[in-house]
Each structure stands twice: as structure tokens, then as C-alpha cells.
Short mmCIF file of C-alpha atoms in Angstrom, two decimals:
data_model
loop_
_atom_site.label_atom_id
_atom_site.label_comp_id
_atom_site.label_asym_id
_atom_site.label_seq_id
_atom_site.Cartn_x
_atom_site.Cartn_y
_atom_site.Cartn_z
CA VAL M 1 -0.12 -0.10 -0.04
CA ILE M 2 1.31 3.27 -0.91
CA ARG M 3 -0.44 6.82 -0.11
CA THR M 4 -0.16 10.24 0.51
CA GLU M 5 -1.62 10.91 4.12
CA THR M 6 -2.34 14.56 5.68
CA GLY M 7 0.51 15.94 7.96
CA PHE M 8 3.10 13.47 6.28
CA GLY M 9 6.06 14.67 4.10
CA GLY M 10 5.10 16.26 0.68
CA ASP M 11 4.97 14.41 -2.95
CA ALA M 12 5.97 10.94 -3.65
CA VAL M 13 8.04 9.14 -6.56
CA ILE M 14 7.59 5.71 -7.00
CA GLY M 15 10.54 3.92 -9.44
CA GLY M 16 12.76 6.35 -11.17
CA SER M 17 16.41 6.63 -10.56
CA PHE M 18 15.96 8.08 -7.31
CA ASN M 19 14.98 4.98 -5.64
CA PHE M 20 16.62 2.43 -8.15
CA SER M 21 19.85 2.39 -10.53
CA GLY M 22 17.23 3.10 -13.46
CA ALA M 23 13.99 2.89 -15.10
CA MET M 24 12.01 -0.55 -14.07
CA ASN M 25 8.95 -2.26 -15.17
CA LEU M 26 6.64 -2.03 -12.40
CA THR M 27 3.43 -3.72 -11.16
CA ASN M 28 0.68 -2.64 -8.74
CA LEU M 29 -0.70 -5.54 -7.01
CA GLY M 30 -2.03 -3.57 -4.04
CA LEU M 31 -3.00 -0.14 -3.80
CA ILE M 32 -1.31 2.98 -4.68
CA SER M 33 -3.84 5.85 -3.22
CA SER M 34 -3.02 9.86 -3.76
CA GLU M 35 -5.98 11.10 -1.27
CA VAL M 36 -4.54 14.70 -0.06
CA SER M 37 -5.22 17.86 -1.96
CA GLY M 38 -2.39 18.99 -4.25
CA ARG M 39 -0.47 16.10 -3.48
CA THR M 40 0.95 13.79 -6.32
CA ILE M 41 2.27 10.63 -6.41
CA THR M 42 4.65 10.09 -9.61
CA ILE M 43 4.80 6.83 -10.85
CA SER M 44 8.39 6.75 -12.70
CA ALA M 45 8.86 3.05 -14.75
CA ALA M 46 9.50 2.06 -18.21
CA THR M 47 6.22 0.28 -18.16
CA PHE M 48 3.59 -0.06 -15.28
CA THR M 49 1.01 -2.38 -15.09
CA ASN M 50 -1.74 -1.98 -12.76
CA THR M 51 -3.82 -5.60 -11.39
CA GLY M 52 -4.94 -3.69 -7.96
CA THR M 53 -6.28 0.06 -7.44
CA VAL M 54 -4.42 3.10 -8.40
CA GLN M 55 -6.37 6.11 -7.00
CA ALA M 56 -6.48 9.96 -7.02
CA ILE M 57 -9.21 11.12 -4.04
CA ASN M 58 -9.72 13.89 -2.20
CA GLY M 59 -8.02 16.31 -4.84
CA GLY M 60 -5.21 14.17 -4.94
CA ILE M 61 -3.17 13.73 -7.75
CA ILE M 62 -1.33 10.48 -9.67
CA SER M 63 0.82 11.17 -12.39
CA ALA M 64 2.40 8.43 -15.06
CA PRO M 65 4.16 10.49 -17.62
CA GLY M 66 5.29 7.13 -19.25
CA GLY M 67 1.45 5.93 -19.29
CA TYR M 68 0.29 2.57 -18.58
CA SER M 69 -1.83 -0.64 -18.90
CA GLN M 70 -4.54 -2.15 -16.52
CA THR M 71 -5.72 -5.68 -17.05
CA ALA M 72 -7.48 -6.16 -13.56
CA GLY M 73 -8.59 -4.05 -10.93
CA VAL M 74 -10.01 -0.26 -11.01
CA THR M 75 -8.06 3.20 -12.14
CA ARG M 76 -10.19 5.75 -9.70
CA VAL M 77 -10.32 9.44 -10.16
CA GLY M 78 -12.52 11.10 -7.45
CA SER M 79 -14.16 14.59 -8.05
CA GLY M 80 -11.19 17.47 -8.04
CA SER M 81 -8.91 14.84 -8.11
CA MET M 82 -7.16 14.06 -11.63
CA LEU M 83 -4.64 11.18 -13.13
CA SER M 84 -2.47 12.36 -15.75
CA ALA M 85 -0.44 10.00 -18.15
CA SER M 86 1.33 13.20 -19.95
CA SER M 87 4.99 14.21 -20.24
CA GLY M 88 5.49 17.61 -21.18
CA PRO M 89 3.41 17.86 -24.97
CA THR M 90 2.52 14.52 -25.31
CA THR M 91 0.08 13.10 -24.18
CA ASN M 92 0.30 9.23 -23.57
CA THR M 93 -2.31 6.16 -23.28
CA ILE M 94 -3.89 4.62 -20.38
CA ASP M 95 -4.78 0.97 -22.05
CA ILE M 96 -7.82 -0.51 -19.93
CA THR M 97 -7.80 -3.84 -21.08
CA GLY M 98 -9.70 -5.09 -17.82
CA GLY M 99 -11.37 -4.28 -14.77
CA SER M 100 -12.82 -0.81 -14.63
CA PHE M 101 -12.10 3.31 -14.75
CA GLU M 102 -14.29 5.37 -12.74
CA GLY M 103 -14.86 8.05 -11.04
CA SER M 104 -15.85 12.28 -11.13
CA GLY M 105 -12.55 13.64 -11.88
CA THR M 106 -10.09 14.25 -14.66
CA ILE M 107 -8.38 11.85 -16.81
CA ASN M 108 -5.61 14.02 -18.43
CA ALA M 109 -4.35 11.16 -20.83
CA ASN M 110 -5.74 9.26 -23.93
CA VAL M 111 -7.93 6.08 -22.66
CA ASN M 112 -8.21 2.92 -24.81
CA SER M 113 -10.77 1.15 -23.42
CA PHE M 114 -11.78 -2.80 -23.57
CA ALA M 115 -13.38 -2.90 -20.48
CA ARG M 116 -15.45 -1.11 -18.17
CA THR M 117 -15.81 3.03 -18.35
CA VAL M 118 -17.94 3.95 -15.07
CA PRO M 119 -18.28 7.60 -14.43
CA GLY M 120 -19.25 8.79 -10.86
CA GLY M 121 -18.36 4.91 -9.74
CA ALA M 122 -20.20 2.37 -7.94
CA LEU M 123 -21.47 4.55 -5.40
CA ALA M 124 -22.33 7.52 -6.60
CA SER M 125 -23.36 9.83 -10.24
CA GLY M 126 -20.67 11.96 -11.71
CA ILE M 127 -19.17 13.44 -14.77
CA LEU M 128 -15.87 11.66 -15.71
CA THR M 129 -13.72 13.73 -17.90
CA VAL M 130 -11.13 12.60 -20.30
CA SER M 131 -9.14 15.76 -21.38
CA GLY M 132 -7.41 13.17 -24.13
CA ASP M 133 -9.04 11.06 -26.51
CA LEU M 134 -11.38 8.04 -25.56
CA PHE M 135 -11.25 5.03 -27.74
CA LEU M 136 -14.48 2.46 -26.61
CA ARG M 137 -13.54 -0.85 -28.13
CA GLY M 138 -15.75 -3.17 -29.05
CA SER M 139 -15.58 -5.28 -25.74
CA SER M 140 -16.04 -1.96 -23.44
CA THR M 141 -18.81 -1.47 -21.67
CA MET M 142 -20.03 2.30 -20.63
CA GLU M 143 -22.08 1.86 -17.60
CA ILE M 144 -24.59 5.03 -16.84
CA ASP M 145 -26.53 5.43 -13.65
CA VAL M 146 -30.01 7.49 -14.16
CA GLY M 147 -31.48 8.51 -10.93
CA GLY M 148 -32.45 12.08 -12.09
CA THR M 149 -32.46 14.72 -14.58
CA THR M 150 -29.29 16.63 -13.33
CA ALA M 151 -26.14 15.66 -14.54
CA GLY M 152 -22.96 14.54 -12.59
CA ALA M 153 -25.68 14.99 -9.24
CA GLN M 154 -28.18 12.38 -10.34
CA TYR M 155 -26.93 10.93 -13.90
CA ASP M 156 -23.71 10.05 -15.12
CA ARG M 157 -22.34 11.64 -18.18
CA VAL M 158 -18.47 11.02 -19.64
CA LEU M 159 -16.72 14.43 -21.56
CA ASP M 160 -14.59 13.80 -24.04
CA GLY M 161 -11.92 16.36 -25.06
CA GLY M 162 -9.47 14.64 -27.52
CA THR M 163 -8.75 15.32 -31.62
CA PHE M 164 -10.25 12.57 -32.88
CA ALA M 165 -13.93 11.72 -33.46
CA LEU M 166 -14.88 9.96 -30.83
CA THR M 167 -16.86 6.05 -32.06
CA LEU M 168 -19.43 4.35 -29.92
CA GLY M 169 -18.29 0.85 -29.77
CA GLY M 170 -18.76 -2.09 -27.28
CA SER M 171 -21.98 -1.63 -24.94
CA LEU M 172 -24.13 0.47 -23.44
CA SER M 173 -25.60 -0.16 -19.68
CA LEU M 174 -28.30 2.08 -17.62
CA LYS M 175 -29.56 1.59 -14.55
CA PHE M 176 -31.72 3.17 -12.58
CA ILE M 177 -31.30 4.41 -9.22
CA ASN M 178 -32.90 6.38 -6.48
CA GLY M 179 -36.20 4.51 -7.39
CA PHE M 180 -36.27 7.19 -10.61
CA GLN M 181 -37.81 4.40 -12.71
CA ASN M 182 -41.32 5.49 -10.77
CA SER M 183 -41.23 9.01 -11.77
CA ILE M 184 -39.28 9.34 -14.91
CA LEU M 185 -41.23 11.40 -17.79
CA PRO M 186 -41.23 10.30 -21.63
CA THR M 187 -40.28 13.90 -21.57
CA ASP M 188 -37.10 13.85 -19.36
CA THR M 189 -33.64 13.93 -21.98
CA PHE M 190 -30.08 12.68 -19.97
CA THR M 191 -26.70 13.83 -22.03
CA ILE M 192 -24.25 10.79 -21.25
CA ILE M 193 -21.58 11.27 -23.29
CA GLY M 194 -20.41 14.71 -24.91
CA SER M 195 -17.21 15.72 -27.04
CA ASN M 196 -15.35 18.45 -28.54
CA GLN M 197 -15.33 16.66 -31.65
CA SER M 198 -17.62 14.75 -34.01
CA ILE M 199 -19.37 11.16 -32.84
CA LEU M 200 -19.47 8.26 -34.71
CA GLY M 201 -20.93 4.76 -34.76
CA MET M 202 -23.41 3.64 -31.97
CA PHE M 203 -23.33 0.92 -29.06
CA SER M 204 -23.72 -2.75 -30.15
CA ASN M 205 -27.13 -3.43 -27.91
CA VAL M 206 -28.51 -0.22 -29.47
CA VAL M 207 -31.39 -1.89 -31.64
CA GLY M 208 -33.67 -0.12 -33.56
CA GLY M 209 -32.41 3.27 -32.02
CA ARG M 210 -33.07 1.98 -28.42
CA VAL M 211 -31.87 0.01 -25.16
CA THR M 212 -33.69 -1.33 -22.62
CA ASP M 213 -32.03 -0.47 -18.85
CA VAL M 214 -30.99 -3.45 -16.83
CA ASP M 215 -33.36 -4.41 -14.78
CA GLY M 216 -36.17 -4.37 -17.40
CA PHE M 217 -38.34 -1.05 -16.45
CA GLY M 218 -38.75 -0.01 -19.94
CA SER M 219 -36.14 1.25 -22.72
CA PHE M 220 -34.34 4.33 -24.21
CA ALA M 221 -33.88 5.92 -27.41
CA VAL M 222 -30.41 6.65 -27.80
CA THR M 223 -29.57 9.63 -30.59
CA VAL M 224 -26.18 11.42 -30.97
CA VAL M 225 -27.27 15.04 -31.63
CA GLY M 226 -24.24 17.32 -32.37
CA ASN M 227 -21.57 16.10 -30.40
CA ASN M 228 -23.29 14.62 -27.75
CA VAL M 229 -25.15 11.32 -27.05
CA ILE M 230 -28.81 11.79 -25.63
CA LEU M 231 -31.59 9.40 -24.13
CA GLY M 232 -34.80 10.53 -23.93
CA ASN M 233 -38.13 9.03 -25.07
CA PHE M 234 -38.31 6.66 -22.21
CA GLN M 235 -40.80 3.74 -23.02
CA ILE M 236 -42.63 1.29 -20.33
CA PRO M 237 -42.29 -2.11 -22.11
CA GLU M 238 -45.98 -3.54 -23.55
CA PRO M 239 -47.28 -6.08 -22.19
CA THR M 240 -46.48 -9.58 -24.32
CA THR M 241 -49.59 -11.57 -25.94
CA SER M 242 -47.98 -14.55 -23.19
CA MET M 243 -48.75 -11.60 -20.44
CA TRP M 244 -52.41 -11.30 -21.50
CA VAL M 245 -52.86 -14.98 -21.39
CA LEU M 246 -51.95 -15.43 -18.15
CA ALA M 247 -53.93 -12.28 -16.87
CA GLY M 248 -56.89 -13.80 -18.94
CA PHE M 249 -56.59 -17.46 -16.99
CA GLY M 250 -56.41 -15.75 -13.91
CA LEU M 251 -59.41 -13.94 -13.97
CA LEU M 252 -61.00 -17.29 -15.28
CA MET M 253 -59.60 -18.83 -12.47
CA LEU M 254 -61.10 -16.08 -10.21
CA LYS M 255 -64.81 -16.45 -11.68
CA CYS M 256 -64.60 -20.35 -10.89
CA ARG M 257 -64.08 -20.02 -7.66
CA GLN M 258 -66.46 -17.49 -6.97
CA ARG M 259 -69.12 -19.01 -8.60
CA GLY M 260 -67.82 -22.74 -6.44
#
């Protein structure tokens, strides 16, 4: 476990010639956590692979100037915090091939996602900002919580600030929180992705322009409007023929019991 804590020292460096004789290959199996506002943990390595947890929270900063890859575990950036994989004018890439990257802070890097993108994280809604290019690969999943109509506070959003068009790939996973499925209106809209470049393609599980939430409460229309991806026109599924048959059978049985 490596973490910054209030009252202890300043910034920290993992690897590098200060600690070792030269550049080295590092793999994180545990926790690297920058959790004090303005404090930076710098990961100085020829290559860095995360299979545990790397996080910047409470205003802390993680710097990985050589970029890094994640094959399992979590990359987490809390609100007001930053993870940077830039080195001078060069914006390097974070490769997420397993696990998830999540949070409500800023990732100053390109992100190449083959796994889970979770704005806000597992416990809260939020806006995750990628200042570089976000690449959503075919195996990736974008997980969006919908708990109201206010971005960041009640539903998730991802912002992409790269220089290439954002191509939608992989699947879109929508989940209601806070019981919002009971009060959502068909006229409510949710801008879940915003980019400063054009947006191409569509998520693989959007069929006929619509996608159903993970619990099956209903479906949303998914549209690209300008440089935004917008959810709207929520619809509750129509009862199927089998449901009507079962309902009719139940009514018939009730009448038979009453007559008896």
C-alpha cells in the first residue's frame, strides 16, 4: 500500500533513478492512493501495469508520465482529483484491458478502453472527464446510472476532449438508481456523453435506436445530436401476448372460484 496522508511529507515518487539504479518495469498488485489535495504520487517506470487499485481522491493527483496499462482492478479518479499520463507536450495512453476506470475527476491522457467505463463510480453519479481521446473498443461497456435529470448530481456523464472523432463501440449499460424509474417522464432527456469532436457509430446493443435498462423497467431512445449522445423518450414495455393470456387465465380462475 502506497498512499499520501495528511500531515506526512509532500509528493512521492515510485520507481525512477531516485529509488533504483534506473528505469524499471512495475506492476501494482495492491493500492496506490493519492488522497491529499494538491499532493502528487508520480509513477516513474519504463512500463507500469495495474492489477490492483490506483486512485486519486480528495483532490490528490497521480502522475504516470510513461502511461500505463491495466489488466484487472480499478483506476479511480474522484471529484476534484486528476490522473495524468502526460509527459510535457506528449499525451500518453492508458490502456484499460480489464477491470474498470471510474470516477468524477479528470483523466489527463488518452484512454483506450476494452473494459468498463464507470462515470461516478459504483456508489455515486458523476461526470468523468477525459481530456485526451477516449477510444471505446468492441469489448467495452459504458455504465450509466440514471437517478434524476441533473447531470453529475443525479445521472452520469462522460466528457471527451480529444482531437479525433469519438467512435461509440461496445455496449451501453443503463441502471436506474434512487427509484427514479417510478417518476421518469417520457419527455426527460439525459446527455450522457459530450465531445468536442464529432461522434460516430453506435453502441452494439442499441437496436432500432433503443436500449433497455439492465433491470427491464423500460427502454430509452439513444440519439447522437451534434457532439452529444442523448437518452430520451423512455417507454415502458408493452405487455406481451403471453402476459395477456396469463392475466386472462387468472381472471377465469377467479370467476370459477367465486361461482363455486
